Structures are given as structure tokens and as C-alpha cells.
Amino acid sequence: MKFVTSILNRRAVMALAAASMLAGVMHTAPVSAADVTIPIIVKDTTSFYWQIVLAGARKAGKDLGVNVPELGAQAETDVNGQISILENAVAGNPAAVVIAPTEAKALGKPIDEAAAKVKIIGIDSSADSKAFTSFLTTDNVQGGRVAADGLAAAIGAANGGKVEGKVALITALPGAGSLEQRAQGFKEQLKAKYPGLELVADKYADGQATTGLNIATDLITANPDLKGIFASNLIMAQGVGQAIAENKLAGKVGLIGFDSDEKLIKFLNDGVISGLVVQDPYRMGYDGIKTALAASKGEKVEANVDTGANLVTKANMKDPKIDALLNPKLN
């Protein structure tokens, strides 16, 4: 009996020693990608556009084995909410943070402070900060130029080739970097290429589709000879599209929107919208996480990446490349 007990004791000691050695190996092993956390902070988690961004980030997390918390306010107008989300995310000591700033000026200092502790990757919209390790966005100035070209083409098609008349610009919110750049590009292109188009209104809204509807309705009433409108984001395009439809002006007042969802695609099919300038938000989210992971490892990343913009019309919306942008995979 003593012999058996002795054998069992020796086995127990050996097992304990082996377990101790394994624990030592695990303790000294490098942290795996699965232990890496990179939050992504968008402007509005309820918006279809930002859900596409989050879907791209989610897929990158799965492909790269990275934990990707999906964060953001409930509205693009909640600037203070996004600042708090950023501060809380940084307090969690992530490997890096990906953020689409809601408002350029207000987010500048918070991003500077965050970047002193962790790598910050910007997507979509700029901020008054030079602390981004990398910035991935549509060239929004170019996107505005594309919108001007699309609106001019729509006006010409509806008026026997004459590209002339009154046009308007409706921007969702003041101070948002991407929206200001789109407005800049639109106005520059009108001035440079389309002297026959007169910008008679340059309006700001409050981020709500109903406000876009009301502004457009007032513009149509005040300018019965209005030829076209550029609504520079998805929410404004929804509201302005509704105004065009309710006033039965499809094909008479050209409308170019920015981004897409089911409602805007239906407006495009029905001829209410003349064209949509469509970005690649899925790529923005995916490459944002991919870039953040590389930066967190000390790898060299591009300071600025243009993720592209395309003019979608009823004529080209079925093209495979365009269809993939209009109907991204959200799972």
C-alpha cells in the first residue's frame, strides 16, 4: 500500500511541476490578436450608412481575430455624447481607436488628448487635430464636384441640353468636416464649369429629414423655376426627395443626394432622385480596423487614404461594382 501511495505522490508532484511550467510558458507568451481590442466610434449607430461602416469593422475583427466594440451616439447631433464615448473607450486601454468625428472643431482637443495615450485612426470626417495616425475617407471635395457634374447632367437632360437655371444646396449640419468639404467642391465646380447654373440658396439644416423636407418645400415655393438641388448627405436626401415627390416634380427638379439606403434607391428607381454620390463605407470600416491593428503593432501606415466615391444613376445602378456599394452585406 505504501508503494502505491508513493507512486501516486510522485505522479502528483510531476503533474504539479508540469502545470507550473505550462503556466510559466503561458505567462511569457506574447499577447494574441484575440486579446487586442480596437473600438470603433461612429456618428450615429441607428443610421444605415453607419451600420454599413460597423459591418465592415465587424468583418475585419473576425478576419483579424480582434475584439471590435461598436460604439457611437444615437444621433449625429450628439457631439458631447461622442466625446464621452471616446474618453471612456480610451480609459479602457485599447490597442487603438477608430473614430468618425461628428464635428470638426469640438472633437479636435478630445482627439489630441486621446492620441497622447493611444493610436487614433480617423474615418469619414475630419477634425481640428493633427494627431491622427492615419485618416481614411472619401475625398469629399471631389465628391462635391461629382455631385455638381451629376446635377448639371440631370438639368441638361431635362431641359433639351441647356445647363442653366437656379440650383440650391442643402447641408445637414453646420461644422461637420465632410459636409463642409462636399459643399466646397460643389460650389467650386459650379463656378468653374457651369456658369449657367445660379446657386440661389445655401441652407443648413439640423440633421433631421423633416427639416430637409421643409427647407426644400420652402425653396420650391419661393423659386418655382428651381432646376436642381444637391442634398449633401443621406438624411437630407430623404427629406428633399420627399419634397420632390409630394410636389410631383420628379424629372422637373433635378436632385443629387449623397450615400444610399432602401428609400433613396427607390427614389432613384422612381426618377425622384437623379443621382446619388455613393461612398464605400464598408471599406472605411474594414480598412479602419485593419489600419488600426497595423499601427498598434508599430507598422508603417499611410497617413491619408481615399476610399473613393461614385455617381450612381438609374442607368448604372445594376452594374456589379455599383450594386455591391448599394447592397452591402451587413452580417
Short mmCIF file of C-alpha atoms in Angstrom, two decimals:
data_model
loop_
_atom_site.label_atom_id
_atom_site.label_comp_id
_atom_site.label_asym_id
_atom_site.label_seq_id
_atom_site.Cartn_x
_atom_site.Cartn_y
_atom_site.Cartn_z
CA MET A 1 0.00 0.00 0.00
CA LYS A 2 2.89 2.36 0.85
CA PHE A 3 4.43 1.59 -2.58
CA VAL A 4 1.20 2.57 -4.38
CA THR A 5 0.89 5.74 -2.30
CA SER A 6 4.49 6.65 -3.12
CA ILE A 7 3.86 6.28 -6.85
CA LEU A 8 0.71 8.44 -6.61
CA ASN A 9 2.60 11.11 -4.69
CA ARG A 10 5.39 11.18 -7.27
CA ARG A 11 2.81 11.49 -10.07
CA ALA A 12 1.08 14.34 -8.25
CA VAL A 13 4.39 16.18 -7.84
CA MET A 14 5.25 15.67 -11.51
CA ALA A 15 1.80 16.87 -12.58
CA LEU A 16 2.12 19.94 -10.39
CA ALA A 17 5.55 20.70 -11.82
CA ALA A 18 4.26 20.30 -15.37
CA ALA A 19 1.33 22.60 -14.64
CA SER A 20 3.72 25.14 -13.15
CA MET A 21 5.95 25.00 -16.24
CA LEU A 22 2.90 25.42 -18.55
CA ALA A 23 1.72 28.41 -16.54
CA GLY A 24 5.15 29.95 -16.91
CA VAL A 25 5.10 29.42 -20.68
CA MET A 26 1.62 30.94 -20.96
CA HIS A 27 2.65 33.91 -18.85
CA THR A 28 5.62 34.73 -21.05
CA ALA A 29 3.84 34.10 -24.37
CA PRO A 30 3.07 37.21 -26.42
CA VAL A 31 -0.49 38.59 -26.40
CA SER A 32 -2.53 37.09 -29.24
CA ALA A 33 -4.65 39.09 -31.67
CA ALA A 34 -7.75 37.78 -29.86
CA ASP A 35 -6.64 39.78 -26.80
CA VAL A 36 -6.45 43.01 -28.85
CA THR A 37 -9.35 45.46 -28.52
CA ILE A 38 -9.92 48.22 -31.08
CA PRO A 39 -13.18 50.15 -30.56
CA ILE A 40 -14.82 51.88 -33.50
CA ILE A 41 -16.83 55.03 -32.75
CA VAL A 42 -19.30 56.22 -35.40
CA LYS A 43 -21.54 59.28 -35.52
CA ASP A 44 -24.91 57.54 -35.29
CA THR A 45 -25.41 53.82 -34.64
CA THR A 46 -29.02 53.98 -35.89
CA SER A 47 -28.16 55.23 -39.41
CA PHE A 48 -27.98 52.76 -42.30
CA TYR A 49 -24.77 54.37 -43.54
CA TRP A 50 -23.03 53.88 -40.19
CA GLN A 51 -24.40 50.36 -39.88
CA ILE A 52 -22.52 49.58 -43.10
CA VAL A 53 -19.35 51.08 -41.60
CA LEU A 54 -19.85 48.93 -38.49
CA ALA A 55 -20.45 45.83 -40.63
CA GLY A 56 -17.09 46.37 -42.34
CA ALA A 57 -15.38 46.82 -38.98
CA ARG A 58 -17.09 43.70 -37.61
CA LYS A 59 -15.86 41.63 -40.56
CA ALA A 60 -12.32 42.95 -40.09
CA GLY A 61 -12.49 41.97 -36.43
CA LYS A 62 -13.48 38.42 -37.37
CA ASP A 63 -10.85 38.13 -40.11
CA LEU A 64 -8.06 39.54 -37.94
CA GLY A 65 -9.10 37.99 -34.63
CA VAL A 66 -9.57 41.40 -32.99
CA ASN A 67 -12.23 42.43 -30.47
CA VAL A 68 -14.12 45.38 -32.01
CA PRO A 69 -16.60 47.14 -29.70
CA GLU A 70 -19.13 49.02 -31.86
CA LEU A 71 -19.75 52.41 -30.27
CA GLY A 72 -21.48 55.65 -31.15
CA ALA A 73 -24.19 58.13 -30.22
CA GLN A 74 -27.84 57.82 -31.23
CA ALA A 75 -27.72 60.94 -33.42
CA GLU A 76 -25.07 62.87 -35.32
CA THR A 77 -26.08 65.97 -33.37
CA ASP A 78 -24.93 64.42 -30.05
CA VAL A 79 -21.41 65.84 -30.13
CA ASN A 80 -20.91 65.73 -26.35
CA GLY A 81 -22.11 62.14 -26.32
CA GLN A 82 -19.42 61.15 -28.80
CA ILE A 83 -16.74 62.95 -26.78
CA SER A 84 -17.75 60.98 -23.67
CA ILE A 85 -17.72 57.73 -25.64
CA LEU A 86 -14.19 58.50 -26.88
CA GLU A 87 -12.95 59.29 -23.37
CA ASN A 88 -14.45 56.07 -21.97
CA ALA A 89 -13.01 54.00 -24.81
CA VAL A 90 -9.50 55.36 -24.23
CA ALA A 91 -9.86 54.71 -20.47
CA GLY A 92 -10.23 51.01 -21.32
CA ASN A 93 -6.62 50.92 -22.64
CA PRO A 94 -7.39 49.62 -26.14
CA ALA A 95 -4.69 48.86 -28.71
CA ALA A 96 -6.04 51.69 -30.90
CA VAL A 97 -9.29 53.59 -31.57
CA VAL A 98 -11.10 54.19 -34.86
CA ILE A 99 -13.39 57.25 -34.90
CA ALA A 100 -15.56 59.25 -37.30
CA PRO A 101 -15.67 62.70 -35.64
CA THR A 102 -19.14 64.25 -35.51
CA GLU A 103 -17.98 67.86 -35.53
CA ALA A 104 -14.55 69.09 -36.56
CA LYS A 105 -13.91 71.85 -34.04
CA ALA A 106 -15.44 70.20 -30.98
CA LEU A 107 -13.62 66.90 -31.47
CA GLY A 108 -10.18 68.43 -32.10
CA LYS A 109 -8.99 68.71 -28.50
CA PRO A 110 -10.52 65.38 -27.31
CA ILE A 111 -8.76 63.60 -30.18
CA ASP A 112 -5.47 65.32 -29.33
CA GLU A 113 -5.82 64.15 -25.73
CA ALA A 114 -6.77 60.62 -26.75
CA ALA A 115 -3.85 60.37 -29.18
CA ALA A 116 -1.42 61.10 -26.34
CA LYS A 117 -2.40 57.70 -24.93
CA VAL A 118 -3.32 55.53 -27.91
CA LYS A 119 -3.17 55.44 -31.73
CA ILE A 120 -6.19 57.20 -33.27
CA ILE A 121 -7.39 56.28 -36.76
CA GLY A 122 -9.87 58.70 -38.33
CA ILE A 123 -12.54 57.73 -40.84
CA ASP A 124 -15.10 59.63 -42.91
CA SER A 125 -14.93 63.13 -41.39
CA SER A 126 -12.08 65.38 -40.39
CA ALA A 127 -11.42 67.08 -37.05
CA ASP A 128 -9.27 70.01 -35.99
CA SER A 129 -6.43 67.72 -34.97
CA LYS A 130 -3.10 66.67 -36.42
CA ALA A 131 -2.89 63.67 -34.10
CA PHE A 132 -4.45 61.04 -36.38
CA THR A 133 -2.03 58.22 -37.14
CA SER A 134 -3.98 57.59 -40.34
CA PHE A 135 -7.11 59.02 -41.92
CA LEU A 136 -9.39 57.04 -44.26
CA THR A 137 -12.12 58.96 -46.04
CA THR A 138 -13.83 59.83 -49.24
CA ASP A 139 -12.27 62.84 -50.93
CA ASN A 140 -15.34 64.87 -50.02
CA VAL A 141 -14.29 67.92 -52.04
CA GLN A 142 -14.14 65.64 -55.09
CA GLY A 143 -17.47 64.13 -54.03
CA GLY A 144 -18.99 67.62 -54.16
CA ARG A 145 -17.58 68.10 -57.65
CA VAL A 146 -19.08 64.77 -58.73
CA ALA A 147 -22.43 65.93 -57.35
CA ALA A 148 -22.22 69.17 -59.36
CA ASP A 149 -21.45 67.23 -62.53
CA GLY A 150 -24.35 64.86 -61.85
CA LEU A 151 -26.78 67.71 -61.21
CA ALA A 152 -25.65 69.55 -64.35
CA ALA A 153 -26.19 66.40 -66.41
CA ALA A 154 -29.67 65.90 -64.95
CA ILE A 155 -30.64 69.53 -65.61
CA GLY A 156 -29.32 69.31 -69.16
CA ALA A 157 -31.26 66.09 -69.82
CA ALA A 158 -34.49 67.67 -68.57
CA ASN A 159 -34.03 70.95 -70.49
CA GLY A 160 -33.04 69.99 -74.00
CA GLY A 161 -29.35 70.08 -73.28
CA LYS A 162 -29.40 73.52 -71.63
CA VAL A 163 -27.39 73.52 -68.40
CA GLU A 164 -28.78 76.67 -66.88
CA GLY A 165 -31.12 77.87 -64.15
CA LYS A 166 -31.40 78.14 -60.39
CA VAL A 167 -29.98 75.49 -58.07
CA ALA A 168 -29.76 75.05 -54.29
CA LEU A 169 -27.53 73.33 -51.75
CA ILE A 170 -28.86 71.83 -48.50
CA THR A 171 -26.35 70.71 -45.86
CA ALA A 172 -27.45 68.53 -42.93
CA LEU A 173 -25.45 70.25 -40.18
CA PRO A 174 -23.02 73.14 -39.83
CA GLY A 175 -19.43 72.37 -38.87
CA ALA A 176 -19.21 68.72 -39.96
CA GLY A 177 -15.91 68.39 -41.85
CA SER A 178 -17.10 66.01 -44.58
CA LEU A 179 -20.23 68.06 -45.28
CA GLU A 180 -18.35 71.35 -45.47
CA GLN A 181 -15.92 69.79 -47.94
CA ARG A 182 -18.75 68.48 -50.12
CA ALA A 183 -20.28 71.95 -50.18
CA GLN A 184 -16.90 73.43 -51.09
CA GLY A 185 -16.39 71.04 -54.00
CA PHE A 186 -19.94 71.54 -55.26
CA LYS A 187 -19.68 75.33 -55.27
CA GLU A 188 -16.19 75.32 -56.80
CA GLN A 189 -17.37 73.05 -59.64
CA LEU A 190 -20.42 75.18 -60.36
CA LYS A 191 -18.22 78.26 -60.64
CA ALA A 192 -15.54 76.57 -62.74
CA LYS A 193 -17.66 74.53 -65.17
CA TYR A 194 -21.29 75.64 -65.12
CA PRO A 195 -21.69 79.42 -65.40
CA GLY A 196 -25.31 78.94 -66.42
CA LEU A 197 -26.21 77.47 -63.02
CA GLU A 198 -27.01 80.04 -60.33
CA LEU A 199 -26.74 78.99 -56.68
CA VAL A 200 -29.72 80.80 -55.16
CA ALA A 201 -29.77 79.08 -51.76
CA ASP A 202 -27.12 77.55 -49.49
CA LYS A 203 -29.03 76.21 -46.49
CA TYR A 204 -28.10 74.41 -43.27
CA ALA A 205 -30.50 72.05 -41.52
CA ASP A 206 -30.42 70.36 -38.11
CA GLY A 207 -29.73 66.77 -39.15
CA GLN A 208 -33.41 65.81 -39.37
CA ALA A 209 -35.11 64.57 -42.56
CA THR A 210 -38.27 66.57 -41.78
CA THR A 211 -36.20 69.76 -41.70
CA GLY A 212 -34.76 68.90 -45.11
CA LEU A 213 -38.31 68.34 -46.36
CA ASN A 214 -39.43 71.72 -45.02
CA ILE A 215 -36.43 73.62 -46.38
CA ALA A 216 -36.87 72.07 -49.82
CA THR A 217 -40.62 72.77 -49.83
CA ASP A 218 -39.95 76.44 -48.97
CA LEU A 219 -37.31 76.68 -51.70
CA ILE A 220 -39.65 75.19 -54.29
CA THR A 221 -42.40 77.61 -53.28
CA ALA A 222 -40.08 80.64 -53.36
CA ASN A 223 -38.42 79.56 -56.61
CA PRO A 224 -40.98 77.96 -58.95
CA ASP A 225 -38.31 77.90 -61.66
CA LEU A 226 -35.80 75.99 -59.49
CA LYS A 227 -33.91 73.46 -61.64
CA GLY A 228 -31.94 71.40 -59.15
CA ILE A 229 -30.91 70.64 -55.57
CA PHE A 230 -27.86 68.99 -54.04
CA ALA A 231 -28.69 67.36 -50.66
CA SER A 232 -25.28 66.55 -49.25
CA ASN A 233 -26.00 63.55 -47.03
CA LEU A 234 -28.38 60.62 -46.73
CA ILE A 235 -30.79 62.19 -44.24
CA MET A 236 -31.13 65.40 -46.25
CA ALA A 237 -31.63 63.43 -49.45
CA GLN A 238 -34.51 61.56 -47.79
CA GLY A 239 -36.23 64.80 -46.80
CA VAL A 240 -35.63 66.62 -50.08
CA GLY A 241 -36.67 63.55 -52.06
CA GLN A 242 -39.94 63.53 -50.14
CA ALA A 243 -40.48 67.19 -51.05
CA ILE A 244 -39.85 66.47 -54.75
CA ALA A 245 -42.27 63.53 -54.66
CA GLU A 246 -45.02 65.38 -52.77
CA ASN A 247 -44.85 68.32 -55.19
CA LYS A 248 -44.84 65.99 -58.21
CA LEU A 249 -41.59 67.47 -59.52
CA ALA A 250 -39.79 64.24 -60.39
CA GLY A 251 -37.89 64.84 -63.63
CA LYS A 252 -38.52 68.59 -63.40
CA VAL A 253 -36.28 69.48 -60.45
CA GLY A 254 -33.04 67.51 -60.51
CA LEU A 255 -31.87 66.08 -57.18
CA ILE A 256 -28.46 64.67 -56.31
CA GLY A 257 -28.09 63.00 -52.92
CA PHE A 258 -25.14 61.58 -51.05
CA ASP A 259 -24.99 57.95 -49.79
CA SER A 260 -27.81 55.43 -50.12
CA ASP A 261 -30.39 53.31 -48.37
CA GLU A 262 -33.57 51.50 -49.47
CA LYS A 263 -35.62 54.70 -49.53
CA LEU A 264 -33.12 56.59 -51.68
CA ILE A 265 -32.67 53.63 -54.03
CA LYS A 266 -36.46 53.55 -54.52
CA PHE A 267 -36.43 57.32 -55.17
CA LEU A 268 -33.70 56.71 -57.77
CA ASN A 269 -35.71 53.94 -59.44
CA ASP A 270 -38.82 56.13 -59.48
CA GLY A 271 -36.99 59.10 -61.02
CA VAL A 272 -37.43 61.30 -57.93
CA ILE A 273 -33.67 61.37 -57.42
CA SER A 274 -31.45 61.99 -60.44
CA GLY A 275 -28.30 60.50 -58.90
CA LEU A 276 -26.52 59.53 -55.71
CA VAL A 277 -22.88 60.08 -54.87
CA VAL A 278 -22.06 56.81 -53.13
CA GLN A 279 -19.06 56.21 -50.91
CA ASP A 280 -17.62 52.89 -49.76
CA PRO A 281 -18.50 52.84 -46.04
CA TYR A 282 -17.90 49.09 -45.75
CA ARG A 283 -14.31 49.53 -46.86
CA MET A 284 -13.97 52.51 -44.50
CA GLY A 285 -14.92 50.33 -41.53
CA TYR A 286 -12.90 47.29 -42.61
CA ASP A 287 -9.73 49.13 -43.52
CA GLY A 288 -10.09 51.38 -40.47
CA ILE A 289 -9.73 48.37 -38.16
CA LYS A 290 -7.03 46.80 -40.34
CA THR A 291 -5.02 50.04 -40.30
CA ALA A 292 -5.52 50.47 -36.55
CA LEU A 293 -4.19 46.97 -35.86
CA ALA A 294 -1.11 47.61 -38.02
CA ALA A 295 -0.49 50.96 -36.32
CA SER A 296 -0.82 49.40 -32.87
CA LYS A 297 1.98 46.99 -33.80
CA GLY A 298 4.22 49.87 -34.81
CA GLU A 299 3.91 49.13 -38.52
CA LYS A 300 4.04 51.98 -41.01
CA VAL A 301 0.62 53.03 -42.34
CA GLU A 302 -0.49 55.56 -44.92
CA ALA A 303 -1.28 58.97 -43.44
CA ASN A 304 -4.21 59.54 -45.82
CA VAL A 305 -6.29 57.01 -47.76
CA ASP A 306 -9.01 57.96 -50.29
CA THR A 307 -11.74 55.31 -50.15
CA GLY A 308 -13.48 56.60 -53.30
CA ALA A 309 -16.86 57.96 -54.46
CA ASN A 310 -19.09 57.05 -57.42
CA LEU A 311 -22.05 58.72 -59.11
CA VAL A 312 -24.94 56.25 -59.22
CA THR A 313 -27.77 56.81 -61.68
CA LYS A 314 -30.69 54.69 -62.79
CA ALA A 315 -28.63 53.79 -65.86
CA ASN A 316 -25.66 52.27 -63.99
CA MET A 317 -27.16 51.07 -60.70
CA LYS A 318 -27.23 47.43 -61.84
CA ASP A 319 -23.52 47.34 -62.69
CA PRO A 320 -21.83 44.75 -60.41
CA LYS A 321 -19.45 47.27 -58.80
CA ILE A 322 -22.25 49.77 -58.13
CA ASP A 323 -24.67 47.08 -56.97
CA ALA A 324 -22.12 45.96 -54.36
CA LEU A 325 -21.99 49.50 -53.00
CA LEU A 326 -25.78 49.85 -52.94
CA ASN A 327 -26.38 46.43 -51.38
CA PRO A 328 -23.53 45.73 -48.96
CA LYS A 329 -23.51 42.64 -46.71
CA LEU A 330 -24.35 43.70 -43.17
CA ASN A 331 -23.70 40.36 -41.47
#
